[in-house]
Amino acid sequence: MSDVNRRIVLASRPEGEPTPGNFRLETAPVPSIGPGQVLLRTRWLSLDPYMRGRMSAAKSYATPVEVGDVMEGGTVSEVVASENPDFSIGALVLSHSGWQDYAVSDGKGLRRLDPDVAPVSTALGILGMPGMTAYTGLLNIGQPKPGETLVVAAAAGPVGSLVGQIARLKGCHTVGIAGGPEKCRYLREDLGFDATIDHRAPDFAAQLERACPQGIDIYFENVGGAVWDAVFPLLNEFARVPVCGLVAQYNATSLPEGPDRTPQLMRAILTKRLTLRGFIVRDFATQRDEFVRDVGAWLRAGQIRYKEDVTEGLERAPEAFIGMLKGHNFGKTLVRVSS
Ligand SMILES: NC(=O)c1ccc[n+]([C@@H]2O[C@H](COP(=O)([O-])OP(=O)(O)OC[C@H]3O[C@@H](n4cnc5c(N)ncnc54)[C@H](OP(=O)(O)O)[C@@H]3O)[C@@H](O)[C@H]2O)c1
């Protein structure tokens, strides 16, 4: 065990795109534990788009990280010292230790992981928060039915790739939008999407229309921006739009130029009887058992697959995070902090 705790703190709040200068790598002594506590060593750190929101002071559904504080994040951690009878040394747990080597916990909120059931890193991806987001948002709000057309963007990421695969299992025509030919080929050939489109193609909107000859019944909104502009006119009557994320807008510093299109949107919601519903995964926390049961079974049966994009070393977390927001990741973004 090292005697130093490396931690990455928020050095300053970003204006637009985050830069390496918004983060600072610090060292501190490894914390000591008291009665009832455990010392956790981070093995895997999850990097997720929501962290961009935590870097900002703007009002949101969660409190921001303060400047100077350790960046927040989900982790898979190992118990390396324990004064808590519920957790023995060597146990692996799902924690929220943040971007650092070590953290102290009183055990509340820790979830024990069994490496014999699934690789523990999946607790941060397909069997964790992103997977549950896909499952609950699609099934509760999207309500897929056989023969319907589903469109999802950021389709090669952990949320989008599971949305498309569950929709396929439910009998939908699945259209995935992703950045670049390699991601598009993976979605078609490895994950079974019926059609894919590169959102950077100059004729993106025309390609999307051709891929959705029956219109769009479910649009799982992960990105907003130009993708939403192309999807909106193709929505069918009674289409459902689970609004999960708007990653294309997270770095925006002002409203887009052009006329206010809210009246058009409201008219379409009325005349097409659209359902647009935002959600945060914790809204569906009571459905965790169904999620683990169904997604676990599909995984074991080989009906769904997942991909991880691993960066080695805590010190490289800022560059991996900045890259993910721009689509440099190919699969669930993880940092291997220790092995
Ligand atoms: N509501 C909730 O509770 C909840 C929970 C988890 C995640 N989310 C949201 O779900 C979405 C996906 O999350 P994830 O973890 O699966 O992320 P992810 O797909 O691994 O990473 C984000 C992806 O967004 C794509 N992207 C970035 N800018 C774009 C743009 N301008 N146009 C189109 N695509 C763009 C990039 O992929 P390409 O290479 O394909 O462009 C990038 O890889 C995010 O919006 C996230 O905030 C919401």
mmCIF file of C-alpha atoms and ligand atoms in Angstrom:
data_model
loop_
_atom_site.group_PDB
_atom_site.id
_atom_site.type_symbol
_atom_site.label_atom_id
_atom_site.label_comp_id
_atom_site.label_asym_id
_atom_site.label_seq_id
_atom_site.Cartn_x
_atom_site.Cartn_y
_atom_site.Cartn_z
ATOM 1 C CA MET A 1 0.000 0.000 0.000
ATOM 2 C CA SER A 2 1.311 3.444 -0.945
ATOM 3 C CA ASP A 3 1.645 6.105 1.777
ATOM 4 C CA VAL A 4 0.413 8.821 -0.572
ATOM 5 C CA ASN A 5 -3.104 9.569 -1.741
ATOM 6 C CA ARG A 6 -3.094 11.106 -5.214
ATOM 7 C CA ARG A 7 -6.284 13.025 -5.903
ATOM 8 C CA ILE A 8 -7.560 15.131 -8.752
ATOM 9 C CA VAL A 9 -9.369 18.251 -7.631
ATOM 10 C CA LEU A 10 -11.389 20.847 -9.496
ATOM 11 C CA ALA A 11 -8.881 23.697 -9.939
ATOM 12 C CA SER A 12 -11.297 26.109 -11.645
ATOM 13 C CA ARG A 13 -14.710 26.073 -13.300
ATOM 14 C CA PRO A 14 -14.614 25.675 -17.102
ATOM 15 C CA GLU A 15 -15.862 28.290 -19.532
ATOM 16 C CA GLY A 16 -17.164 26.117 -22.378
ATOM 17 C CA GLU A 17 -15.076 23.008 -23.029
ATOM 18 C CA PRO A 18 -13.115 21.797 -19.978
ATOM 19 C CA THR A 19 -9.334 22.020 -20.291
ATOM 20 C CA PRO A 20 -6.536 20.229 -18.393
ATOM 21 C CA GLY A 21 -6.040 23.476 -16.431
ATOM 22 C CA ASN A 22 -9.459 23.023 -14.802
ATOM 23 C CA PHE A 23 -8.001 20.034 -12.904
ATOM 24 C CA ARG A 24 -5.084 19.715 -10.475
ATOM 25 C CA LEU A 25 -3.292 16.579 -9.297
ATOM 26 C CA GLU A 26 -2.495 16.813 -5.578
ATOM 27 C CA THR A 27 -0.967 14.437 -3.071
ATOM 28 C CA ALA A 28 -1.999 13.999 0.541
ATOM 29 C CA PRO A 29 -1.288 11.387 3.203
ATOM 30 C CA VAL A 30 -3.398 8.253 3.016
ATOM 31 C CA PRO A 31 -6.261 8.888 5.438
ATOM 32 C CA SER A 32 -6.498 6.831 8.622
ATOM 33 C CA ILE A 33 -9.688 5.138 9.748
ATOM 34 C CA GLY A 34 -11.613 5.049 13.005
ATOM 35 C CA PRO A 35 -14.187 2.696 14.521
ATOM 36 C CA GLY A 36 -16.834 1.570 12.010
ATOM 37 C CA GLN A 37 -14.847 2.797 9.028
ATOM 38 C CA VAL A 38 -13.071 1.180 6.079
ATOM 39 C CA LEU A 39 -10.213 2.417 3.922
ATOM 40 C CA LEU A 40 -10.917 1.949 0.214
ATOM 41 C CA ARG A 41 -8.337 1.786 -2.534
ATOM 42 C CA THR A 42 -9.690 2.698 -5.960
ATOM 43 C CA ARG A 43 -9.291 0.091 -8.678
ATOM 44 C CA TRP A 44 -11.605 1.492 -11.354
ATOM 45 C CA LEU A 45 -12.874 5.045 -11.768
ATOM 46 C CA SER A 46 -15.891 5.716 -13.970
ATOM 47 C CA LEU A 47 -15.889 8.845 -16.135
ATOM 48 C CA ASP A 48 -19.361 10.030 -17.113
ATOM 49 C CA PRO A 49 -20.807 13.041 -18.954
ATOM 50 C CA TYR A 50 -22.748 14.186 -15.847
ATOM 51 C CA MET A 51 -19.415 15.233 -14.313
ATOM 52 C CA ARG A 52 -19.349 18.206 -16.681
ATOM 53 C CA GLY A 53 -22.446 19.466 -14.845
ATOM 54 C CA ARG A 54 -20.764 19.030 -11.456
ATOM 55 C CA MET A 55 -17.883 21.257 -12.636
ATOM 56 C CA SER A 56 -20.315 24.110 -13.161
ATOM 57 C CA ALA A 57 -21.976 26.247 -10.487
ATOM 58 C CA ALA A 58 -25.227 26.417 -12.510
ATOM 59 C CA LYS A 59 -28.333 25.169 -10.682
ATOM 60 C CA SER A 60 -29.023 21.515 -11.482
ATOM 61 C CA TYR A 61 -30.493 18.364 -9.979
ATOM 62 C CA ALA A 62 -27.289 17.782 -7.950
ATOM 63 C CA THR A 63 -24.916 20.030 -6.028
ATOM 64 C CA PRO A 64 -21.709 21.049 -7.834
ATOM 65 C CA VAL A 65 -18.185 20.059 -6.829
ATOM 66 C CA GLU A 66 -16.586 23.027 -5.045
ATOM 67 C CA VAL A 67 -13.358 24.471 -6.435
ATOM 68 C CA GLY A 68 -10.517 22.737 -4.572
ATOM 69 C CA ASP A 69 -12.572 19.603 -3.840
ATOM 70 C CA VAL A 70 -11.900 16.119 -5.210
ATOM 71 C CA MET A 71 -13.785 15.441 -8.450
ATOM 72 C CA GLU A 72 -16.813 13.264 -7.845
ATOM 73 C CA GLY A 73 -17.137 9.824 -9.423
ATOM 74 C CA GLY A 74 -18.250 6.238 -9.089
ATOM 75 C CA THR A 75 -15.529 3.679 -8.362
ATOM 76 C CA VAL A 76 -14.866 0.015 -7.890
ATOM 77 C CA SER A 77 -12.693 -0.102 -4.782
ATOM 78 C CA GLU A 78 -10.953 -2.648 -2.606
ATOM 79 C CA VAL A 79 -11.174 -2.653 1.172
ATOM 80 C CA VAL A 80 -7.538 -2.343 2.312
ATOM 81 C CA ALA A 81 -8.134 -1.638 6.027
ATOM 82 C CA SER A 82 -11.264 -2.228 8.043
ATOM 83 C CA GLU A 83 -12.687 -1.406 11.435
ATOM 84 C CA ASN A 84 -16.160 -2.304 10.215
ATOM 85 C CA PRO A 85 -17.302 -5.894 10.855
ATOM 86 C CA ASP A 86 -19.438 -5.894 7.672
ATOM 87 C CA PHE A 87 -16.437 -5.432 5.342
ATOM 88 C CA SER A 88 -13.339 -7.585 5.470
ATOM 89 C CA ILE A 89 -9.984 -6.698 3.918
ATOM 90 C CA GLY A 90 -9.869 -7.674 0.248
ATOM 91 C CA ALA A 91 -13.609 -7.173 -0.381
ATOM 92 C CA LEU A 92 -14.465 -5.376 -3.618
ATOM 93 C CA VAL A 93 -17.201 -2.763 -3.458
ATOM 94 C CA LEU A 94 -19.037 -0.276 -5.621
ATOM 95 C CA SER A 95 -18.310 3.101 -4.074
ATOM 96 C CA HIS A 96 -18.423 6.794 -4.892
ATOM 97 C CA SER A 97 -14.839 7.521 -3.876
ATOM 98 C CA GLY A 98 -14.158 10.133 -6.570
ATOM 99 C CA TRP A 99 -10.997 10.809 -8.570
ATOM 100 C CA GLN A 100 -8.463 9.621 -5.982
ATOM 101 C CA ASP A 101 -6.443 6.606 -4.853
ATOM 102 C CA TYR A 102 -7.948 6.219 -1.379
ATOM 103 C CA ALA A 103 -11.156 7.130 0.430
ATOM 104 C CA VAL A 104 -12.641 6.482 3.857
ATOM 105 C CA SER A 105 -16.179 5.147 4.207
ATOM 106 C CA ASP A 106 -18.454 4.197 7.078
ATOM 107 C CA GLY A 107 -19.836 1.438 4.874
ATOM 108 C CA LYS A 108 -23.166 3.163 4.144
ATOM 109 C CA GLY A 109 -24.043 2.998 0.452
ATOM 110 C CA LEU A 110 -21.261 0.547 -0.419
ATOM 111 C CA ARG A 111 -22.366 -2.404 -2.544
ATOM 112 C CA ARG A 112 -20.370 -5.621 -2.396
ATOM 113 C CA LEU A 113 -19.255 -6.993 -5.787
ATOM 114 C CA ASP A 114 -18.643 -10.626 -6.691
ATOM 115 C CA PRO A 115 -15.980 -11.048 -9.408
ATOM 116 C CA ASP A 116 -17.291 -14.577 -10.072
ATOM 117 C CA VAL A 117 -20.646 -13.180 -11.240
ATOM 118 C CA ALA A 118 -19.292 -10.585 -13.708
ATOM 119 C CA PRO A 119 -16.080 -8.591 -14.230
ATOM 120 C CA VAL A 120 -16.237 -5.961 -11.484
ATOM 121 C CA SER A 121 -15.755 -3.075 -13.942
ATOM 122 C CA THR A 122 -19.240 -3.808 -15.335
ATOM 123 C CA ALA A 123 -20.656 -2.421 -12.063
ATOM 124 C CA LEU A 124 -19.758 1.006 -13.486
ATOM 125 C CA GLY A 125 -21.137 0.287 -16.970
ATOM 126 C CA ILE A 126 -23.607 -2.178 -18.364
ATOM 127 C CA LEU A 127 -24.556 -3.581 -14.931
ATOM 128 C CA GLY A 128 -24.304 -0.186 -13.237
ATOM 129 C CA MET A 129 -25.623 3.349 -13.490
ATOM 130 C CA PRO A 130 -25.372 3.752 -17.303
ATOM 131 C CA GLY A 131 -26.983 0.359 -17.904
ATOM 132 C CA MET A 132 -29.810 1.102 -15.518
ATOM 133 C CA THR A 133 -30.315 4.479 -17.205
ATOM 134 C CA ALA A 134 -30.768 2.771 -20.566
ATOM 135 C CA TYR A 135 -33.056 0.053 -19.202
ATOM 136 C CA THR A 136 -35.354 2.235 -17.119
ATOM 137 C CA GLY A 137 -35.533 5.197 -19.503
ATOM 138 C CA LEU A 138 -36.311 3.019 -22.495
ATOM 139 C CA LEU A 139 -38.820 0.685 -20.862
ATOM 140 C CA ASN A 140 -40.684 3.209 -18.688
ATOM 141 C CA ILE A 141 -40.784 6.186 -21.030
ATOM 142 C CA GLY A 142 -39.882 4.826 -24.473
ATOM 143 C CA GLN A 143 -42.229 1.816 -24.111
ATOM 144 C CA PRO A 144 -40.911 -0.030 -27.187
ATOM 145 C CA LYS A 145 -43.283 -2.236 -29.193
ATOM 146 C CA PRO A 146 -42.519 -4.698 -32.009
ATOM 147 C CA GLY A 147 -42.272 -3.055 -35.404
ATOM 148 C CA GLU A 148 -41.639 0.447 -34.060
ATOM 149 C CA THR A 149 -38.623 2.537 -35.046
ATOM 150 C CA LEU A 150 -36.182 3.587 -32.321
ATOM 151 C CA VAL A 151 -33.408 6.123 -32.835
ATOM 152 C CA VAL A 152 -30.594 6.696 -30.324
ATOM 153 C CA ALA A 153 -27.455 8.848 -30.528
ATOM 154 C CA ALA A 154 -24.178 8.429 -28.624
ATOM 155 C CA ALA A 155 -25.086 4.881 -29.640
ATOM 156 C CA ALA A 156 -21.609 3.411 -29.104
ATOM 157 C CA GLY A 157 -21.505 4.609 -25.480
ATOM 158 C CA PRO A 158 -22.725 2.604 -22.492
ATOM 159 C CA VAL A 159 -26.211 4.128 -22.403
ATOM 160 C CA GLY A 160 -26.909 4.263 -26.135
ATOM 161 C CA SER A 161 -25.521 0.819 -26.951
ATOM 162 C CA LEU A 162 -27.777 -0.844 -24.377
ATOM 163 C CA VAL A 163 -30.816 1.202 -25.437
ATOM 164 C CA GLY A 164 -30.392 -0.047 -29.014
ATOM 165 C CA GLN A 165 -29.847 -3.650 -27.990
ATOM 166 C CA ILE A 166 -32.872 -3.783 -25.667
ATOM 167 C CA ALA A 167 -35.001 -2.167 -28.380
ATOM 168 C CA ARG A 168 -33.794 -4.864 -30.808
ATOM 169 C CA LEU A 169 -34.802 -7.565 -28.307
ATOM 170 C CA LYS A 170 -38.232 -5.887 -28.081
ATOM 171 C CA GLY A 171 -38.620 -6.178 -31.873
ATOM 172 C CA CYS A 172 -37.920 -2.577 -32.904
ATOM 173 C CA HIS A 173 -36.209 -1.316 -36.054
ATOM 174 C CA THR A 174 -33.088 0.211 -34.467
ATOM 175 C CA VAL A 175 -31.166 3.174 -35.838
ATOM 176 C CA GLY A 176 -27.939 4.178 -34.097
ATOM 177 C CA ILE A 177 -26.187 7.525 -34.510
ATOM 178 C CA ALA A 178 -22.474 7.683 -33.719
ATOM 179 C CA GLY A 179 -19.343 9.603 -34.621
ATOM 180 C CA GLY A 180 -17.253 7.881 -37.303
ATOM 181 C CA PRO A 181 -17.314 4.760 -39.486
ATOM 182 C CA GLU A 182 -15.622 2.478 -36.945
ATOM 183 C CA LYS A 183 -18.311 3.044 -34.299
ATOM 184 C CA CYS A 184 -21.060 2.699 -36.925
ATOM 185 C CA ARG A 185 -19.657 -0.610 -38.184
ATOM 186 C CA TYR A 186 -19.421 -1.948 -34.618
ATOM 187 C CA LEU A 187 -23.047 -1.048 -33.959
ATOM 188 C CA ARG A 188 -24.273 -2.892 -37.067
ATOM 189 C CA GLU A 189 -21.961 -5.893 -37.089
ATOM 190 C CA ASP A 190 -21.408 -6.571 -33.377
ATOM 191 C CA LEU A 191 -24.524 -5.166 -31.718
ATOM 192 C CA GLY A 192 -27.132 -5.830 -34.430
ATOM 193 C CA PHE A 193 -28.421 -2.300 -35.089
ATOM 194 C CA ASP A 194 -30.461 -2.275 -38.323
ATOM 195 C CA ALA A 195 -28.965 1.007 -39.537
ATOM 196 C CA THR A 196 -26.349 3.495 -38.400
ATOM 197 C CA ILE A 197 -25.508 7.055 -39.324
ATOM 198 C CA ASP A 198 -22.425 9.155 -38.682
ATOM 199 C CA HIS A 199 -23.665 12.444 -37.203
ATOM 200 C CA ARG A 200 -20.694 14.221 -38.778
ATOM 201 C CA ALA A 201 -21.802 13.319 -42.359
ATOM 202 C CA PRO A 202 -22.704 16.445 -44.333
ATOM 203 C CA ASP A 203 -26.017 14.850 -45.426
ATOM 204 C CA PHE A 204 -26.776 13.503 -41.933
ATOM 205 C CA ALA A 205 -30.439 14.633 -41.884
ATOM 206 C CA ALA A 206 -31.161 13.072 -45.306
ATOM 207 C CA GLN A 207 -29.498 9.816 -44.258
ATOM 208 C CA LEU A 208 -31.571 9.726 -41.094
ATOM 209 C CA GLU A 209 -34.775 10.181 -43.073
ATOM 210 C CA ARG A 210 -33.824 7.298 -45.391
ATOM 211 C CA ALA A 211 -33.014 5.070 -42.395
ATOM 212 C CA CYS A 212 -36.458 5.731 -40.880
ATOM 213 C CA PRO A 213 -38.937 5.116 -43.743
ATOM 214 C CA GLN A 214 -41.804 4.684 -41.238
ATOM 215 C CA GLY A 215 -40.837 7.757 -39.192
ATOM 216 C CA ILE A 216 -39.609 7.624 -35.587
ATOM 217 C CA ASP A 217 -41.686 6.203 -32.722
ATOM 218 C CA ILE A 218 -39.052 6.448 -29.986
ATOM 219 C CA TYR A 219 -36.172 8.877 -29.886
ATOM 220 C CA PHE A 220 -33.931 8.237 -26.869
ATOM 221 C CA GLU A 221 -32.397 11.683 -26.410
ATOM 222 C CA ASN A 222 -28.753 11.553 -25.338
ATOM 223 C CA VAL A 223 -27.262 14.511 -27.181
ATOM 224 C CA GLY A 224 -29.616 17.327 -28.312
ATOM 225 C CA GLY A 225 -28.175 19.888 -30.753
ATOM 226 C CA ALA A 226 -28.053 19.073 -34.476
ATOM 227 C CA VAL A 227 -29.182 15.485 -33.933
ATOM 228 C CA TRP A 228 -32.409 16.651 -32.283
ATOM 229 C CA ASP A 229 -32.968 19.123 -35.143
ATOM 230 C CA ALA A 230 -32.830 16.240 -37.650
ATOM 231 C CA VAL A 231 -34.972 13.891 -35.555
ATOM 232 C CA PHE A 232 -37.747 16.351 -34.672
ATOM 233 C CA PRO A 233 -39.529 16.516 -38.079
ATOM 234 C CA LEU A 234 -39.477 12.702 -38.355
ATOM 235 C CA LEU A 235 -41.304 12.019 -35.079
ATOM 236 C CA ASN A 236 -44.552 10.086 -35.578
ATOM 237 C CA GLU A 237 -47.849 10.738 -33.845
ATOM 238 C CA PHE A 238 -47.671 9.505 -30.242
ATOM 239 C CA ALA A 239 -43.857 9.272 -30.402
ATOM 240 C CA ARG A 240 -42.057 9.022 -27.055
ATOM 241 C CA VAL A 241 -38.847 10.897 -26.242
ATOM 242 C CA PRO A 242 -37.081 9.879 -23.028
ATOM 243 C CA VAL A 243 -34.848 12.923 -22.436
ATOM 244 C CA CYS A 244 -31.805 11.341 -20.850
ATOM 245 C CA GLY A 245 -28.930 13.692 -21.683
ATOM 246 C CA LEU A 246 -27.862 16.608 -23.868
ATOM 247 C CA VAL A 247 -24.148 16.064 -24.211
ATOM 248 C CA ALA A 248 -23.879 18.263 -27.335
ATOM 249 C CA GLN A 249 -24.966 21.198 -25.162
ATOM 250 C CA TYR A 250 -23.001 20.622 -21.959
ATOM 251 C CA ASN A 251 -20.180 22.977 -22.985
ATOM 252 C CA ALA A 252 -22.461 25.674 -24.447
ATOM 253 C CA THR A 253 -21.950 29.158 -23.058
ATOM 254 C CA SER A 254 -24.916 30.791 -24.809
ATOM 255 C CA LEU A 255 -28.203 29.905 -26.485
ATOM 256 C CA PRO A 256 -28.016 28.852 -30.181
ATOM 257 C CA GLU A 257 -28.457 31.578 -32.750
ATOM 258 C CA GLY A 258 -31.599 31.855 -34.860
ATOM 259 C CA PRO A 259 -35.314 32.251 -34.221
ATOM 260 C CA ASP A 260 -36.949 30.887 -31.070
ATOM 261 C CA ARG A 261 -38.343 27.488 -32.109
ATOM 262 C CA THR A 262 -40.306 26.825 -28.940
ATOM 263 C CA PRO A 263 -43.650 27.565 -30.685
ATOM 264 C CA GLN A 264 -42.919 24.907 -33.358
ATOM 265 C CA LEU A 265 -41.988 22.411 -30.666
ATOM 266 C CA MET A 266 -45.134 23.111 -28.655
ATOM 267 C CA ARG A 267 -47.291 22.841 -31.767
ATOM 268 C CA ALA A 268 -45.752 19.445 -32.626
ATOM 269 C CA ILE A 269 -46.203 18.216 -29.045
ATOM 270 C CA LEU A 270 -49.884 19.150 -29.345
ATOM 271 C CA THR A 271 -50.742 18.035 -32.871
ATOM 272 C CA LYS A 272 -48.651 14.845 -32.843
ATOM 273 C CA ARG A 273 -49.496 14.134 -29.170
ATOM 274 C CA LEU A 274 -45.806 13.660 -28.381
ATOM 275 C CA THR A 275 -44.460 12.601 -24.985
ATOM 276 C CA LEU A 276 -41.170 14.249 -24.011
ATOM 277 C CA ARG A 277 -40.142 13.266 -20.504
ATOM 278 C CA GLY A 278 -36.884 14.003 -18.752
ATOM 279 C CA PHE A 279 -35.616 11.582 -16.157
ATOM 280 C CA ILE A 280 -32.710 10.968 -13.824
ATOM 281 C CA VAL A 281 -31.854 7.323 -13.286
ATOM 282 C CA ARG A 282 -32.482 7.514 -9.549
ATOM 283 C CA ASP A 283 -36.161 8.266 -10.310
ATOM 284 C CA PHE A 284 -36.426 4.538 -11.058
ATOM 285 C CA ALA A 285 -34.284 3.295 -8.152
ATOM 286 C CA THR A 286 -36.973 0.825 -7.099
ATOM 287 C CA GLN A 287 -36.516 -1.056 -10.398
ATOM 288 C CA ARG A 288 -32.940 -2.104 -9.658
ATOM 289 C CA ASP A 289 -33.760 -5.766 -9.076
ATOM 290 C CA GLU A 290 -35.607 -6.099 -12.407
ATOM 291 C CA PHE A 291 -32.726 -4.332 -14.155
ATOM 292 C CA VAL A 292 -30.080 -6.665 -12.695
ATOM 293 C CA ARG A 293 -32.266 -9.721 -13.401
ATOM 294 C CA ASP A 294 -33.053 -8.846 -17.040
ATOM 295 C CA VAL A 295 -29.762 -7.319 -18.178
ATOM 296 C CA GLY A 296 -27.799 -10.017 -16.315
ATOM 297 C CA ALA A 297 -29.813 -12.727 -18.080
ATOM 298 C CA TRP A 298 -29.409 -11.127 -21.525
ATOM 299 C CA LEU A 299 -25.661 -10.826 -20.933
ATOM 300 C CA ARG A 300 -25.275 -14.445 -19.816
ATOM 301 C CA ALA A 301 -27.319 -15.608 -22.812
ATOM 302 C CA GLY A 302 -25.074 -13.635 -25.178
ATOM 303 C CA GLN A 303 -28.035 -11.535 -26.379
ATOM 304 C CA ILE A 304 -26.334 -8.258 -25.530
ATOM 305 C CA ARG A 305 -22.721 -7.121 -25.522
ATOM 306 C CA TYR A 306 -20.689 -4.234 -24.160
ATOM 307 C CA LYS A 307 -17.405 -2.470 -24.769
ATOM 308 C CA GLU A 308 -15.046 -0.693 -22.367
ATOM 309 C CA ASP A 309 -12.557 2.070 -23.158
ATOM 310 C CA VAL A 310 -9.809 1.846 -20.523
ATOM 311 C CA THR A 311 -7.289 4.593 -19.726
ATOM 312 C CA GLU A 312 -4.356 3.563 -17.539
ATOM 313 C CA GLY A 313 -3.516 5.757 -14.543
ATOM 314 C CA LEU A 314 -5.392 8.284 -12.395
ATOM 315 C CA GLU A 315 -3.225 11.129 -13.697
ATOM 316 C CA ARG A 316 -4.718 10.620 -17.169
ATOM 317 C CA ALA A 317 -8.345 10.951 -16.000
ATOM 318 C CA PRO A 318 -8.692 14.623 -17.057
ATOM 319 C CA GLU A 319 -7.600 13.946 -20.658
ATOM 320 C CA ALA A 320 -9.863 10.870 -20.862
ATOM 321 C CA PHE A 321 -12.800 12.890 -19.536
ATOM 322 C CA ILE A 322 -12.222 15.815 -21.907
ATOM 323 C CA GLY A 323 -11.902 13.347 -24.799
ATOM 324 C CA MET A 324 -15.109 11.513 -23.891
ATOM 325 C CA LEU A 325 -17.175 14.669 -24.201
ATOM 326 C CA LYS A 326 -15.836 14.957 -27.771
ATOM 327 C CA GLY A 327 -16.453 11.309 -28.690
ATOM 328 C CA HIS A 328 -12.863 10.062 -28.393
ATOM 329 C CA ASN A 329 -14.071 7.150 -26.249
ATOM 330 C CA PHE A 330 -15.240 3.928 -27.838
ATOM 331 C CA GLY A 331 -17.366 2.241 -25.177
ATOM 332 C CA LYS A 332 -17.719 2.865 -21.447
ATOM 333 C CA THR A 333 -14.968 5.257 -20.276
ATOM 334 C CA LEU A 334 -13.005 3.785 -17.367
ATOM 335 C CA VAL A 335 -9.720 4.623 -15.668
ATOM 336 C CA ARG A 336 -7.705 1.760 -14.195
ATOM 337 C CA VAL A 337 -6.363 3.430 -11.045
ATOM 338 C CA SER A 338 -4.749 0.319 -9.534
ATOM 339 C CA SER A 339 -4.810 -3.388 -10.227
HETATM 340 N N1 LIG B 1 -30.533 10.995 -17.051
HETATM 341 C C1 LIG B 1 -29.663 10.233 -16.414
HETATM 342 O O1 LIG B 1 -29.881 9.788 -15.280
HETATM 343 C C2 LIG B 1 -28.388 9.862 -17.115
HETATM 344 C C3 LIG B 1 -27.539 8.866 -16.599
HETATM 345 C C4 LIG B 1 -26.386 8.496 -17.328
HETATM 346 C C5 LIG B 1 -26.101 9.148 -18.526
HETATM 347 N N2 LIG B 1 -26.929 10.127 -18.959
HETATM 348 C C6 LIG B 1 -26.693 10.811 -20.238
HETATM 349 O O2 LIG B 1 -26.694 9.834 -21.263
HETATM 350 C C7 LIG B 1 -25.885 10.300 -22.344
HETATM 351 C C8 LIG B 1 -24.910 9.194 -22.740
HETATM 352 O O3 LIG B 1 -24.069 8.898 -21.632
HETATM 353 P P1 LIG B 1 -22.883 7.833 -21.757
HETATM 354 O O4 LIG B 1 -22.337 7.644 -20.408
HETATM 355 O O5 LIG B 1 -23.383 6.652 -22.506
HETATM 356 O O6 LIG B 1 -21.828 8.651 -22.620
HETATM 357 P P2 LIG B 1 -20.909 8.238 -23.861
HETATM 358 O O7 LIG B 1 -21.786 7.844 -24.982
HETATM 359 O O8 LIG B 1 -19.868 7.285 -23.439
HETATM 360 O O9 LIG B 1 -20.149 9.603 -24.163
HETATM 361 C C9 LIG B 1 -20.768 10.696 -24.718
HETATM 362 C C10 LIG B 1 -20.806 10.567 -26.254
HETATM 363 O O10 LIG B 1 -21.578 11.627 -26.770
HETATM 364 C C11 LIG B 1 -21.286 11.744 -28.130
HETATM 365 N N3 LIG B 1 -21.318 13.149 -28.519
HETATM 366 C C12 LIG B 1 -20.600 14.170 -27.996
HETATM 367 N N4 LIG B 1 -20.919 15.319 -28.623
HETATM 368 C C13 LIG B 1 -21.854 15.013 -29.555
HETATM 369 C C14 LIG B 1 -22.573 15.764 -30.516
HETATM 370 N N5 LIG B 1 -22.383 17.089 -30.649
HETATM 371 N N6 LIG B 1 -23.461 15.130 -31.314
HETATM 372 C C15 LIG B 1 -23.662 13.801 -31.196
HETATM 373 N N7 LIG B 1 -23.008 13.027 -30.302
HETATM 374 C C16 LIG B 1 -22.124 13.633 -29.491
HETATM 375 C C17 LIG B 1 -19.887 11.157 -28.347
HETATM 376 O O11 LIG B 1 -20.017 9.983 -29.154
HETATM 377 P P3 LIG B 1 -19.869 10.015 -30.768
HETATM 378 O O12 LIG B 1 -18.469 9.618 -31.085
HETATM 379 O O13 LIG B 1 -20.865 9.012 -31.181
HETATM 380 O O14 LIG B 1 -20.153 11.398 -31.204
HETATM 381 C C18 LIG B 1 -19.472 10.722 -26.946
HETATM 382 O O15 LIG B 1 -18.731 9.517 -26.950
HETATM 383 C C19 LIG B 1 -25.216 11.579 -21.868
HETATM 384 O O16 LIG B 1 -25.956 12.680 -22.330
HETATM 385 C C20 LIG B 1 -25.342 11.492 -20.360
HETATM 386 O O17 LIG B 1 -25.314 12.752 -19.744
HETATM 387 C C21 LIG B 1 -28.061 10.495 -18.280
#
